[in-house]
Amino acid sequence: MELAELLAIGERERSSRRPVQINCCIAAGCLSAGSEAVQRSLNDSVKAAGLQERAQVCGVGCLRLCSRGPLVRIEPEGDLYERVTPEQAPGIVAALTGGHADAQRGDPDSPFFRRQVSVVLENCGRIEPERIESYIAAGGYQALFRALHEMTPTQVIDAVSRSGLRGRGGAGYPTGVKWSMVAKAPGPRKFVVCNADEGDPGAFMNRSELESDPHRVLEGMAIAGYAVGAEQGYVYIRGEYPQAIHRLQVALRQANRLGLLGGHVFDSPFAFRIDLRIGAGAFVCGEETALMASIEGRRGTPRPRPPYPAEAGLWGCPTLINNVETFANIPGIIRRGPEWFAAFGTEKSKGTKVFSLTGKVRHAGLVEVPMGTTLRTIVEEIGGGSADGTPIKAVQTGGPSGGCIPAWLFDTPVDYESLTQLGSIMGSGGLIVMDEQTSMVDVARFYMEFCMDESCGKCVPCRAGTVQLHRLLTKIIQRRAQADDLRRLEELCDLVRHASLCGLGQTAPNPVLSTLRYFRHEYEALLARPEV
Amino acid sequence: MPVKTLTINGQLVSAREGETILEAARDAGIRIPTLCYLPGLSAHGGCRLCLVEISGSSRLQPACVTKVVEGMEVQTHTERLNAYRRMIVELLFAEGNHVCGVCVANGNCELQDLAAEVGMDHDRFEYLHPNRGLDASHDRFGIDHNRCVLCTRCVRVCDEVEGAHTWDVAGRGANSRVITDLNQPWGESATCTSCGKCFLACPTGAIFRQGSTVAETVRDRSKLEFLVRAREERQWHV
Ligand SMILES: Cc1cc2nc3c(=O)[nH]c(=O)nc-3n(C[C@H](O)[C@H](O)[C@H](O)COP(=O)(O)O)c2cc1C
Ligand code: SF4
Ligand code: SF4
Ligand code: FES
């Protein structure tokens, strides 16, 4: 495939488009609310109204306001319909020609949409994820072409470094540094792995990204393969994401057929194959060494690092492992330049971050904002504040590895360093809003139970420590604990944090420690009064 | 062979390149508590008893897997490490049913020795009293899962020295178990050669010889050491 052919595919796609697009969200959230039937009914209605020449129904990725699904958005007008039923479809189509739509209208100019900035999600909800032409028409695969034909691998890595991009899987490791380590590591074979295991409770960023724009992740991986010298990539994705898996499979088939992946990518000497590996739902398999053991067909347990995957990863070969969103950022950086990317965000945290905003908040859904946006903006403006008027108490970030940040600290900018300083972490992007009715000790126990159930059992502090921490928290909640137990809780948190083998155990105490830090009175109020 | 010098607890120690901190310490006569480590087997890094402090690193590192580096300054017995070790041993005792008075391994048990070494005089954690079952289907050996500390020495010795890979780990977290074959009774295992290496490797009374009673277990570890050394030094040619 030549560049001209690629551009021609995009051009054909654009010129065959009808003047009006009826975009119906077919990402998991809306699908589970019944959007498939809505899409079918919209199609029928367009036909029945004889509007096939004027309008077309497109199944698109996440339209973001997941709590109001199924969502339908009319382009280019931008009209938004919420909680659409199949029966309302004829009305929505009639409204295109001046009729009346009886469906609930959403406000596309509300702060939920206005305050967002689309970088990773630029195509999300705009293109049809199951059609490669739709991605190409939006500029897709041009970055890969540029990298292969106009840049050396070193230049690609240099661009990624200059963009300031940091890993979106949780720890925020500088992506350019990681790429250059893998590129420099000696070895005849290297691998690229995309971590799509997304196991944090309440997190659905990676799922939405893959369901809405799968080719972007594949393109990012191929660019990475070229940069580090790998010919094989794997997407490790959890089995609980059948829709995302399906769309990846479709996308892989399409990209291989067009020669954008496989033997000679863009007719260059560069070969890059991508295969899927399906996880069986263990949270620990998101940890990089456990993930690679699982790909190799072994039991998914972490191993001590060093050696890091960049030196010795899959089958002992140098391996680059990045998160879905990290890869999804790459095509934009290559196409528009690292300076464009670095203009978003703060000094140390560049670009944007995608969050899944859930919990006791009015507008729940998928949110992308520049790094450095305050929690207040996210929770109160974008999220619209409390769902039922009960004052908001805290927001949980980073899932079971993160912590709770109290409402009085909502002016904190969201970046890697600030959140760590508050005793939480950025994590992969889960944001759960909690109101005054939530007991923070209950929250701490919920996450401890999660870690206890998900511990792989390899190391003693995590395997046995999380069980004892969970017991202590239960004892406190049942008002059977005394001051001594609280002290033991803290001592044990310290052990589990510093002595565990992998990140799961090392961060498992965070929800307890952060709630102790900000809501200690809730723990103390539950202590049994000592006998007098 | 290049030599590295480092200090352990302030004492100057030399080590061969590629050696672990644990090996260097043992050669220098400094004891670091271990449980999952067994010479000749691949390192596991699971028990976390061998964690040490290294100057310039905020993370504790397991001595059994961490390689020596020139100029490294290692501390093996700080107050913090001692406290952690004691807590880890307490966690192990609370997790299983370790009733030494009725155990075949009483007096010949590494877990018991560790309790004494770390100064554990009582257990601050709640006993879980698990009921993990016992498998006595093998005609020469048996396993009491309630005494298993999941060190995986049996798994590794069977795979790496005997080459049978009868044992493996199933389940996760507190539900982890060592299993034989595909979780079949040990006595029905098609791969077990009845060599007894798992029995020799087991640090506790979990794997026992059929017919032995309280405090009767004697393990001749020198047999394992002999095998491992013979293999490493290629004393046998096939
Ligand atoms: C228990 C545990 C679970 C993890 N789960 C994920 C995950 O679901 N997705 C992910 O990208 N990274 C996860 N990570 C982090 C990975 O180990 C790794 O750091 C990451 O994939 C690196 O990608 P990045 O540099 O792009 O962030 C997890 C880490 C731990 C300790
Ligand atoms: S910290 Fe937990 S999950 Fe990680 S290796 Fe240890 S037991 Fe397994
Ligand atoms: S049976 Fe013995 S050797 Fe095997 S894991 Fe349990 S304690 Fe370790
Ligand atoms: S001996 Fe090193 S972790 Fe067990």
PDB file of N, CA and C in Angstrom, chain A residues 280-284 299 302-306 308 452-461 463-465 467-468 471-472 475 480 488 491-492 494-496 498-502 506, chain B residues 35 43-48 51 58-62 65 80 83-85 87-88 91-92 94-95 124-128 132 148-151 168-176:
ATOM      1  N   ALA A 280      -7.977 -14.486  31.773  1.00  0.00           N
ATOM      2  CA  ALA A 280      -9.087 -15.218  32.382  1.00  0.00           C
ATOM      3  C   ALA A 280      -9.613 -14.507  33.626  1.00  0.00           C
ATOM      4  N   GLY A 281      -9.311 -13.227  33.744  1.00  0.00           N
ATOM      5  CA  GLY A 281      -9.969 -12.460  34.783  1.00  0.00           C
ATOM      6  C   GLY A 281      -9.286 -12.420  36.129  1.00  0.00           C
ATOM      7  N   ALA A 282      -7.954 -12.535  36.156  1.00  0.00           N
ATOM      8  CA  ALA A 282      -7.245 -12.332  37.416  1.00  0.00           C
ATOM      9  C   ALA A 282      -6.656 -10.928  37.404  1.00  0.00           C
ATOM     10  N   PHE A 283      -6.946 -10.157  38.422  1.00  0.00           N
ATOM     11  CA  PHE A 283      -6.455  -8.782  38.494  1.00  0.00           C
ATOM     12  C   PHE A 283      -4.936  -8.740  38.412  1.00  0.00           C
ATOM     13  N   VAL A 284      -4.292  -9.697  39.054  1.00  0.00           N
ATOM     14  CA  VAL A 284      -2.828  -9.680  39.114  1.00  0.00           C
ATOM     15  C   VAL A 284      -2.214  -9.861  37.731  1.00  0.00           C
ATOM     16  N   ARG A 299       1.406 -20.088  34.889  1.00  0.00           N
ATOM     17  CA  ARG A 299       0.548 -19.516  35.917  1.00  0.00           C
ATOM     18  C   ARG A 299       0.867 -18.030  36.062  1.00  0.00           C
ATOM     19  N   PRO A 302       3.463 -12.843  39.562  1.00  0.00           N
ATOM     20  CA  PRO A 302       4.586 -11.928  39.344  1.00  0.00           C
ATOM     21  C   PRO A 302       5.905 -12.575  39.756  1.00  0.00           C
ATOM     22  N   ARG A 303       6.987 -12.028  39.256  1.00  0.00           N
ATOM     23  CA  ARG A 303       8.298 -12.460  39.691  1.00  0.00           C
ATOM     24  C   ARG A 303       9.062 -11.206  40.107  1.00  0.00           C
ATOM     25  N   PRO A 304      10.104 -11.378  40.920  1.00  0.00           N
ATOM     26  CA  PRO A 304      10.854 -10.193  41.339  1.00  0.00           C
ATOM     27  C   PRO A 304      11.481  -9.490  40.137  1.00  0.00           C
ATOM     28  N   ARG A 305      11.495  -8.162  40.190  1.00  0.00           N
ATOM     29  CA  ARG A 305      12.211  -7.370  39.192  1.00  0.00           C
ATOM     30  C   ARG A 305      13.329  -6.647  39.908  1.00  0.00           C
ATOM     31  N   PRO A 306      14.506  -6.353  39.380  1.00  0.00           N
ATOM     32  CA  PRO A 306      14.956  -6.738  38.048  1.00  0.00           C
ATOM     33  C   PRO A 306      15.100  -8.250  37.908  1.00  0.00           C
ATOM     34  N   TYR A 308      13.902  -6.236  34.486  1.00  0.00           N
ATOM     35  CA  TYR A 308      12.677  -5.631  33.988  1.00  0.00           C
ATOM     36  C   TYR A 308      12.366  -6.184  32.594  1.00  0.00           C
ATOM     37  N   MET A 452      -7.556  -9.014  48.717  1.00  0.00           N
ATOM     38  CA  MET A 452      -7.436 -10.332  49.334  1.00  0.00           C
ATOM     39  C   MET A 452      -7.862 -11.416  48.338  1.00  0.00           C
ATOM     40  N   ASP A 453      -8.974 -11.174  47.661  1.00  0.00           N
ATOM     41  CA  ASP A 453      -9.461 -12.160  46.692  1.00  0.00           C
ATOM     42  C   ASP A 453      -8.556 -12.254  45.475  1.00  0.00           C
ATOM     43  N   GLU A 454      -7.907 -11.158  45.135  1.00  0.00           N
ATOM     44  CA  GLU A 454      -7.114 -11.139  43.902  1.00  0.00           C
ATOM     45  C   GLU A 454      -5.634 -11.406  44.138  1.00  0.00           C
ATOM     46  N   SER A 455      -5.206 -11.459  45.389  1.00  0.00           N
ATOM     47  CA  SER A 455      -3.808 -11.777  45.667  1.00  0.00           C
ATOM     48  C   SER A 455      -3.477 -13.112  45.011  1.00  0.00           C
ATOM     49  N   CYS A 456      -2.296 -13.198  44.405  1.00  0.00           N
ATOM     50  CA  CYS A 456      -1.966 -14.445  43.718  1.00  0.00           C
ATOM     51  C   CYS A 456      -1.539 -15.509  44.721  1.00  0.00           C
ATOM     52  N   GLY A 457      -1.122 -15.091  45.904  1.00  0.00           N
ATOM     53  CA  GLY A 457      -0.745 -16.057  46.924  1.00  0.00           C
ATOM     54  C   GLY A 457       0.726 -16.412  46.945  1.00  0.00           C
ATOM     55  N   LYS A 458       1.497 -15.765  46.084  1.00  0.00           N
ATOM     56  CA  LYS A 458       2.909 -16.152  46.018  1.00  0.00           C
ATOM     57  C   LYS A 458       3.692 -15.679  47.240  1.00  0.00           C
ATOM     58  N   CYS A 459       3.467 -14.445  47.662  1.00  0.00           N
ATOM     59  CA  CYS A 459       4.283 -13.948  48.777  1.00  0.00           C
ATOM     60  C   CYS A 459       3.451 -13.808  50.049  1.00  0.00           C
ATOM     61  N   VAL A 460       4.109 -14.027  51.178  1.00  0.00           N
ATOM     62  CA  VAL A 460       3.390 -14.124  52.451  1.00  0.00           C
ATOM     63  C   VAL A 460       2.742 -12.804  52.892  1.00  0.00           C
ATOM     64  N   PRO A 461       3.452 -11.652  52.815  1.00  0.00           N
ATOM     65  CA  PRO A 461       2.832 -10.427  53.332  1.00  0.00           C
ATOM     66  C   PRO A 461       1.492 -10.133  52.664  1.00  0.00           C
ATOM     67  N   ARG A 463      -0.435 -12.382  50.696  1.00  0.00           N
ATOM     68  CA  ARG A 463      -1.393 -13.487  50.816  1.00  0.00           C
ATOM     69  C   ARG A 463      -2.026 -13.537  52.205  1.00  0.00           C
ATOM     70  N   ALA A 464      -1.189 -13.552  53.244  1.00  0.00           N
ATOM     71  CA  ALA A 464      -1.718 -13.681  54.595  1.00  0.00           C
ATOM     72  C   ALA A 464      -2.021 -12.324  55.212  1.00  0.00           C
ATOM     73  N   GLY A 465      -1.274 -11.291  54.794  1.00  0.00           N
ATOM     74  CA  GLY A 465      -1.473  -9.961  55.373  1.00  0.00           C
ATOM     75  C   GLY A 465      -2.806  -9.350  54.990  1.00  0.00           C
ATOM     76  N   VAL A 467      -5.514 -10.872  54.307  1.00  0.00           N
ATOM     77  CA  VAL A 467      -6.569 -11.577  55.037  1.00  0.00           C
ATOM     78  C   VAL A 467      -6.699 -10.985  56.436  1.00  0.00           C
ATOM     79  N   GLN A 468      -5.569 -10.762  57.103  1.00  0.00           N
ATOM     80  CA  GLN A 468      -5.612 -10.219  58.461  1.00  0.00           C
ATOM     81  C   GLN A 468      -6.070  -8.762  58.460  1.00  0.00           C
ATOM     82  N   ARG A 471      -9.726  -8.821  58.198  1.00  0.00           N
ATOM     83  CA  ARG A 471     -10.339  -9.205  59.486  1.00  0.00           C
ATOM     84  C   ARG A 471     -10.363  -8.028  60.450  1.00  0.00           C
ATOM     85  N   LEU A 472      -9.242  -7.303  60.493  1.00  0.00           N
ATOM     86  CA  LEU A 472      -9.181  -6.162  61.405  1.00  0.00           C
ATOM     87  C   LEU A 472     -10.219  -5.106  61.022  1.00  0.00           C
ATOM     88  N   LYS A 475     -13.552  -6.255  62.055  1.00  0.00           N
ATOM     89  CA  LYS A 475     -13.676  -6.119  63.502  1.00  0.00           C
ATOM     90  C   LYS A 475     -14.028  -4.671  63.871  1.00  0.00           C
ATOM     91  N   ARG A 480     -16.079  -4.169  67.346  1.00  0.00           N
ATOM     92  CA  ARG A 480     -15.459  -5.058  68.315  1.00  0.00           C
ATOM     93  C   ARG A 480     -14.003  -4.690  68.562  1.00  0.00           C
ATOM     94  N   ARG A 488      -2.397  -2.143  65.339  1.00  0.00           N
ATOM     95  CA  ARG A 488      -1.983  -3.337  64.598  1.00  0.00           C
ATOM     96  C   ARG A 488      -2.299  -3.170  63.107  1.00  0.00           C
ATOM     97  N   GLU A 491       0.423  -1.079  61.637  1.00  0.00           N
ATOM     98  CA  GLU A 491       1.688  -1.822  61.553  1.00  0.00           C
ATOM     99  C   GLU A 491       1.651  -2.808  60.387  1.00  0.00           C
ATOM    100  N   LEU A 492       0.524  -3.479  60.256  1.00  0.00           N
ATOM    101  CA  LEU A 492       0.412  -4.493  59.211  1.00  0.00           C
ATOM    102  C   LEU A 492       0.383  -3.837  57.826  1.00  0.00           C
ATOM    103  N   ASP A 494       1.969  -1.248  57.061  1.00  0.00           N
ATOM    104  CA  ASP A 494       3.369  -0.916  56.798  1.00  0.00           C
ATOM    105  C   ASP A 494       4.117  -2.135  56.257  1.00  0.00           C
ATOM    106  N   LEU A 495       3.881  -3.288  56.858  1.00  0.00           N
ATOM    107  CA  LEU A 495       4.560  -4.503  56.394  1.00  0.00           C
ATOM    108  C   LEU A 495       4.147  -4.851  54.967  1.00  0.00           C
ATOM    109  N   VAL A 496       2.827  -4.918  54.744  1.00  0.00           N
ATOM    110  CA  VAL A 496       2.327  -5.360  53.445  1.00  0.00           C
ATOM    111  C   VAL A 496       2.842  -4.429  52.348  1.00  0.00           C
ATOM    112  N   HIS A 498       5.625  -2.592  52.328  1.00  0.00           N
ATOM    113  CA  HIS A 498       7.066  -2.596  52.064  1.00  0.00           C
ATOM    114  C   HIS A 498       7.660  -3.976  51.812  1.00  0.00           C
ATOM    115  N   ALA A 499       6.954  -5.032  52.174  1.00  0.00           N
ATOM    116  CA  ALA A 499       7.560  -6.361  52.058  1.00  0.00           C
ATOM    117  C   ALA A 499       6.956  -7.195  50.932  1.00  0.00           C
ATOM    118  N   SER A 500       5.842  -6.757  50.339  1.00  0.00           N
ATOM    119  CA  SER A 500       5.224  -7.576  49.292  1.00  0.00           C
ATOM    120  C   SER A 500       6.062  -7.582  48.027  1.00  0.00           C
ATOM    121  N   LEU A 501       5.837  -8.621  47.248  1.00  0.00           N
ATOM    122  CA  LEU A 501       6.668  -8.810  46.059  1.00  0.00           C
ATOM    123  C   LEU A 501       6.281  -7.867  44.928  1.00  0.00           C
ATOM    124  N   CYS A 502       4.993  -7.716  44.672  1.00  0.00           N
ATOM    125  CA  CYS A 502       4.606  -6.936  43.502  1.00  0.00           C
ATOM    126  C   CYS A 502       3.709  -5.779  43.887  1.00  0.00           C
ATOM    127  N   GLN A 506       2.029  -4.254  47.417  1.00  0.00           N
ATOM    128  CA  GLN A 506       2.662  -3.008  47.854  1.00  0.00           C
ATOM    129  C   GLN A 506       1.673  -1.849  47.942  1.00  0.00           C
TER     130      GLN A 506
ATOM    131  N   LEU B  35      13.134 -18.976  53.943  1.00  0.00           N
ATOM    132  CA  LEU B  35      12.203 -20.094  54.030  1.00  0.00           C
ATOM    133  C   LEU B  35      11.962 -20.726  52.658  1.00  0.00           C
ATOM    134  N   ALA B  43      15.356 -19.495  42.384  1.00  0.00           N
ATOM    135  CA  ALA B  43      14.866 -18.637  43.471  1.00  0.00           C
ATOM    136  C   ALA B  43      13.386 -18.341  43.257  1.00  0.00           C
ATOM    137  N   HIS B  44      12.670 -18.198  44.353  1.00  0.00           N
ATOM    138  CA  HIS B  44      11.233 -18.009  44.297  1.00  0.00           C
ATOM    139  C   HIS B  44      10.869 -16.579  44.724  1.00  0.00           C
ATOM    140  N   GLY B  45      11.482 -16.112  45.789  1.00  0.00           N
ATOM    141  CA  GLY B  45      11.251 -14.736  46.252  1.00  0.00           C
ATOM    142  C   GLY B  45       9.900 -14.538  46.895  1.00  0.00           C
ATOM    143  N   GLY B  46       9.312 -15.582  47.473  1.00  0.00           N
ATOM    144  CA  GLY B  46       7.950 -15.487  47.976  1.00  0.00           C
ATOM    145  C   GLY B  46       7.809 -15.263  49.470  1.00  0.00           C
ATOM    146  N   CYS B  47       8.732 -15.800  50.270  1.00  0.00           N
ATOM    147  CA  CYS B  47       8.495 -15.727  51.715  1.00  0.00           C
ATOM    148  C   CYS B  47       8.828 -14.357  52.279  1.00  0.00           C
ATOM    149  N   ARG B  48       9.720 -13.629  51.633  1.00  0.00           N
ATOM    150  CA  ARG B  48      10.103 -12.261  51.993  1.00  0.00           C
ATOM    151  C   ARG B  48      10.850 -12.169  53.324  1.00  0.00           C
ATOM    152  N   LEU B  51      14.444 -10.298  53.103  1.00  0.00           N
ATOM    153  CA  LEU B  51      14.536  -8.896  52.690  1.00  0.00           C
ATOM    154  C   LEU B  51      15.657  -8.188  53.443  1.00  0.00           C
ATOM    155  N   SER B  58      15.292   2.832  48.190  1.00  0.00           N
ATOM    156  CA  SER B  58      14.211   2.981  49.166  1.00  0.00           C
ATOM    157  C   SER B  58      13.466   1.656  49.322  1.00  0.00           C
ATOM    158  N   ARG B  59      13.646   0.760  48.359  1.00  0.00           N
ATOM    159  CA  ARG B  59      12.929  -0.521  48.411  1.00  0.00           C
ATOM    160  C   ARG B  59      13.745  -1.579  49.112  1.00  0.00           C
ATOM    161  N   LEU B  60      13.091  -2.403  49.894  1.00  0.00           N
ATOM    162  CA  LEU B  60      13.759  -3.570  50.459  1.00  0.00           C
ATOM    163  C   LEU B  60      13.928  -4.589  49.333  1.00  0.00           C
ATOM    164  N   GLN B  61      15.018  -5.339  49.373  1.00  0.00           N
ATOM    165  CA  GLN B  61      15.256  -6.310  48.306  1.00  0.00           C
ATOM    166  C   GLN B  61      15.448  -7.701  48.889  1.00  0.00           C
ATOM    167  N   PRO B  62      14.901  -8.714  48.226  1.00  0.00           N
ATOM    168  CA  PRO B  62      15.112 -10.079  48.701  1.00  0.00           C
ATOM    169  C   PRO B  62      16.553 -10.525  48.424  1.00  0.00           C
ATOM    170  N   VAL B  65      17.435 -13.303  45.658  1.00  0.00           N
ATOM    171  CA  VAL B  65      17.430 -13.087  44.206  1.00  0.00           C
ATOM    172  C   VAL B  65      18.268 -11.898  43.783  1.00  0.00           C
ATOM    173  N   ARG B  80      13.872  -2.476  61.899  1.00  0.00           N
ATOM    174  CA  ARG B  80      12.709  -2.568  61.025  1.00  0.00           C
ATOM    175  C   ARG B  80      12.620  -3.960  60.393  1.00  0.00           C
ATOM    176  N   ALA B  83      11.504  -6.520  62.878  1.00  0.00           N
ATOM    177  CA  ALA B  83      10.065  -6.424  63.161  1.00  0.00           C
ATOM    178  C   ALA B  83       9.259  -7.044  62.015  1.00  0.00           C
ATOM    179  N   TYR B  84       9.668  -6.767  60.785  1.00  0.00           N
ATOM    180  CA  TYR B  84       8.963  -7.336  59.637  1.00  0.00           C
ATOM    181  C   TYR B  84       9.038  -8.861  59.664  1.00  0.00           C
ATOM    182  N   ARG B  85      10.236  -9.385  59.955  1.00  0.00           N
ATOM    183  CA  ARG B  85      10.401 -10.846  59.934  1.00  0.00           C
ATOM    184  C   ARG B  85       9.517 -11.491  60.967  1.00  0.00           C
ATOM    185  N   MET B  87       6.745 -10.368  62.109  1.00  0.00           N
ATOM    186  CA  MET B  87       5.352 -10.294  61.667  1.00  0.00           C
ATOM    187  C   MET B  87       5.063 -11.337  60.582  1.00  0.00           C
ATOM    188  N   ILE B  88       6.018 -11.537  59.674  1.00  0.00           N
ATOM    189  CA  ILE B  88       5.808 -12.521  58.604  1.00  0.00           C
ATOM    190  C   ILE B  88       5.651 -13.929  59.200  1.00  0.00           C
ATOM    191  N   LEU B  91       2.315 -14.200  60.741  1.00  0.00           N
ATOM    192  CA  LEU B  91       1.282 -14.369  59.715  1.00  0.00           C
ATOM    193  C   LEU B  91       1.217 -15.818  59.256  1.00  0.00           C
ATOM    194  N   LEU B  92       2.381 -16.452  59.114  1.00  0.00           N
ATOM    195  CA  LEU B  92       2.412 -17.846  58.669  1.00  0.00           C
ATOM    196  C   LEU B  92       1.783 -18.762  59.709  1.00  0.00           C
ATOM    197  N   ALA B  94      -0.438 -17.956  61.929  1.00  0.00           N
ATOM    198  CA  ALA B  94      -1.879 -17.711  62.030  1.00  0.00           C
ATOM    199  C   ALA B  94      -2.620 -18.271  60.826  1.00  0.00           C
ATOM    200  N   GLU B  95      -1.930 -18.387  59.691  1.00  0.00           N
ATOM    201  CA  GLU B  95      -2.579 -18.770  58.448  1.00  0.00           C
ATOM    202  C   GLU B  95      -2.891 -20.272  58.385  1.00  0.00           C
ATOM    203  N   ARG B 124       0.282 -12.257  67.369  1.00  0.00           N
ATOM    204  CA  ARG B 124      -0.662 -11.143  67.543  1.00  0.00           C
ATOM    205  C   ARG B 124      -1.840 -11.229  66.584  1.00  0.00           C
ATOM    206  N   PHE B 125      -1.784 -12.151  65.637  1.00  0.00           N
ATOM    207  CA  PHE B 125      -2.879 -12.228  64.664  1.00  0.00           C
ATOM    208  C   PHE B 125      -3.841 -13.360  65.002  1.00  0.00           C
ATOM    209  N   GLU B 126      -5.046 -13.178  64.495  1.00  0.00           N
ATOM    210  CA  GLU B 126      -6.097 -14.154  64.747  1.00  0.00           C
ATOM    211  C   GLU B 126      -5.793 -15.451  63.984  1.00  0.00           C
ATOM    212  N   TYR B 127      -5.867 -16.588  64.667  1.00  0.00           N
ATOM    213  CA  TYR B 127      -5.674 -17.869  63.979  1.00  0.00           C
ATOM    214  C   TYR B 127      -6.834 -18.133  63.040  1.00  0.00           C
ATOM    215  N   LEU B 128      -6.522 -18.596  61.846  1.00  0.00           N
ATOM    216  CA  LEU B 128      -7.593 -18.806  60.871  1.00  0.00           C
ATOM    217  C   LEU B 128      -8.125 -20.236  60.916  1.00  0.00           C
ATOM    218  N   ARG B 132      -7.905 -27.373  55.243  1.00  0.00           N
ATOM    219  CA  ARG B 132      -7.478 -27.508  53.853  1.00  0.00           C
ATOM    220  C   ARG B 132      -7.339 -28.963  53.437  1.00  0.00           C
ATOM    221  N   CYS B 148       1.156 -26.543  55.287  1.00  0.00           N
ATOM    222  CA  CYS B 148       1.910 -26.055  54.131  1.00  0.00           C
ATOM    223  C   CYS B 148       2.069 -24.539  54.203  1.00  0.00           C
ATOM    224  N   VAL B 149       3.269 -24.056  53.972  1.00  0.00           N
ATOM    225  CA  VAL B 149       3.512 -22.613  53.972  1.00  0.00           C
ATOM    226  C   VAL B 149       3.646 -22.063  52.544  1.00  0.00           C
ATOM    227  N   LEU B 150       3.337 -22.892  51.566  1.00  0.00           N
ATOM    228  CA  LEU B 150       3.341 -22.499  50.149  1.00  0.00           C
ATOM    229  C   LEU B 150       4.684 -21.950  49.677  1.00  0.00           C
ATOM    230  N   CYS B 151       5.749 -22.544  50.164  1.00  0.00           N
ATOM    231  CA  CYS B 151       7.089 -22.105  49.749  1.00  0.00           C
ATOM    232  C   CYS B 151       7.422 -22.595  48.342  1.00  0.00           C
ATOM    233  N   ASP B 168       2.324 -28.747  41.428  1.00  0.00           N
ATOM    234  CA  ASP B 168       2.157 -27.370  40.957  1.00  0.00           C
ATOM    235  C   ASP B 168       1.258 -26.648  41.950  1.00  0.00           C
ATOM    236  N   VAL B 169       1.025 -25.378  41.700  1.00  0.00           N
ATOM    237  CA  VAL B 169       0.165 -24.597  42.588  1.00  0.00           C
ATOM    238  C   VAL B 169      -1.154 -24.348  41.887  1.00  0.00           C
ATOM    239  N   ALA B 170      -2.253 -24.500  42.594  1.00  0.00           N
ATOM    240  CA  ALA B 170      -3.569 -24.175  42.051  1.00  0.00           C
ATOM    241  C   ALA B 170      -4.238 -23.163  42.968  1.00  0.00           C
ATOM    242  N   GLY B 171      -5.247 -22.507  42.463  1.00  0.00           N
ATOM    243  CA  GLY B 171      -5.961 -21.531  43.272  1.00  0.00           C
ATOM    244  C   GLY B 171      -5.139 -20.279  43.465  1.00  0.00           C
ATOM    245  N   ARG B 172      -5.733 -19.274  44.096  1.00  0.00           N
ATOM    246  CA  ARG B 172      -4.932 -18.070  44.334  1.00  0.00           C
ATOM    247  C   ARG B 172      -5.214 -17.521  45.722  1.00  0.00           C
ATOM    248  N   GLY B 173      -4.345 -16.584  46.126  1.00  0.00           N
ATOM    249  CA  GLY B 173      -4.477 -15.963  47.438  1.00  0.00           C
ATOM    250  C   GLY B 173      -4.479 -17.012  48.527  1.00  0.00           C
ATOM    251  N   ALA B 174      -5.325 -16.785  49.520  1.00  0.00           N
ATOM    252  CA  ALA B 174      -5.385 -17.696  50.655  1.00  0.00           C
ATOM    253  C   ALA B 174      -5.903 -19.073  50.245  1.00  0.00           C
ATOM    254  N   ASN B 175      -6.474 -19.181  49.064  1.00  0.00           N
ATOM    255  CA  ASN B 175      -6.963 -20.483  48.601  1.00  0.00           C
ATOM    256  C   ASN B 175      -5.926 -21.256  47.800  1.00  0.00           C
ATOM    257  N   SER B 176      -4.708 -20.740  47.727  1.00  0.00           N
ATOM    258  CA  SER B 176      -3.669 -21.451  46.972  1.00  0.00           C
ATOM    259  C   SER B 176      -3.388 -22.797  47.627  1.00  0.00           C
TER     260      SER B 176
END
